[in-house]
Coordinates of C-alpha atoms in Angstrom, one line a residue:
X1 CA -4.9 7.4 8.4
X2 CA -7.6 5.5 9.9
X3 CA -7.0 2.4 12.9
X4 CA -9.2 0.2 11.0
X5 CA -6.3 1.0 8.2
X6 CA -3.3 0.3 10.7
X7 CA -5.7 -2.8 12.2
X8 CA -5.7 -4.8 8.3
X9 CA -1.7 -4.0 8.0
X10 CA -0.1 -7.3 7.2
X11 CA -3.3 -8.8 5.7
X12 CA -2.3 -10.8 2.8
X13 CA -5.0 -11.2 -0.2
X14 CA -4.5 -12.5 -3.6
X15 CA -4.5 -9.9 -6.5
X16 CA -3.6 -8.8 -10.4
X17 CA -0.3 -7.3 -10.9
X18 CA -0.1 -5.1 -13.5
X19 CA 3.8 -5.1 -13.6
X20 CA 4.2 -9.1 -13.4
X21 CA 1.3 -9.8 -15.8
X22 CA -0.7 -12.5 -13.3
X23 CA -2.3 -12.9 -9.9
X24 CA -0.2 -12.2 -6.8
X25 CA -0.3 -12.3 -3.3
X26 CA -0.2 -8.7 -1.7
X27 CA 0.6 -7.6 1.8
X28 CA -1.8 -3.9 3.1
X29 CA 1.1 -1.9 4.2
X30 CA 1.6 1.7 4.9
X31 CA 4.5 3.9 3.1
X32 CA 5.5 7.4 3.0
X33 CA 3.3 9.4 0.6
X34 CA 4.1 12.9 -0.7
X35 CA 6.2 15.6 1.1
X36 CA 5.2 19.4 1.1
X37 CA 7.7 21.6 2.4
X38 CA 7.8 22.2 6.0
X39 CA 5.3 19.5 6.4
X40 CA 6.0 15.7 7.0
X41 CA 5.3 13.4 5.0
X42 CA 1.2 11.8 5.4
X43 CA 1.4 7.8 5.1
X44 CA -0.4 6.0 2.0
X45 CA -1.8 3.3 2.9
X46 CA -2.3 0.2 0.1
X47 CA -1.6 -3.1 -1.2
X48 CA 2.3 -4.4 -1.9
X49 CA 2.9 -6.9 -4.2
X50 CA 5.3 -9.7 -2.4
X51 CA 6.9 -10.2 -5.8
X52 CA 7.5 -7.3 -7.2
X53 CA 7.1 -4.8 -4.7
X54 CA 4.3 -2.6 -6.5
X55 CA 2.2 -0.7 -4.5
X56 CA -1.6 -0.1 -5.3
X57 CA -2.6 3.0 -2.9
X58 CA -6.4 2.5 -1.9
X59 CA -7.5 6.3 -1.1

C-alpha cells in the first residue's frame, strides 16, 4: 500500500473485461485482500469493472 496507490483511487480508464467479453470502463479501487489468522487483512489494490464488478489486482 503505497500513496501514489491511494492518490489514482477513483481514476477511471477504459479496459477488456474478461467476464463481459468487451471494453469497459474501470474505477482503481482498493479491497480487502487475504486474511491470515491473527493478522488483518492487507488491501489489494486494482481495477473494478463498473459493469460487472470484476476486479483486476495490479501487484
Amino acid at each position: 500500500m503505497t500513496d501514489a496507490d491511494d492518490e489514482k483511487l477513483g481514476e477511471k480508464t477504459s479496459l477488456y473485461c474478461s467476464v463481459c467479453e468487451e471494453e469497459r470502463t474501470f474505477v482503481w479501487t482498493v479491497w480487502s485482500g487475504v486474511e491470515y489468522f491473527g493478522y488483518p487483512p492487507e488491501n489489494e489494490y486494482g481495477w473494478e469493472c463498473t459493469v460487472c464488478g470484476s476486479k483486476v489486482s495490479v501487484p
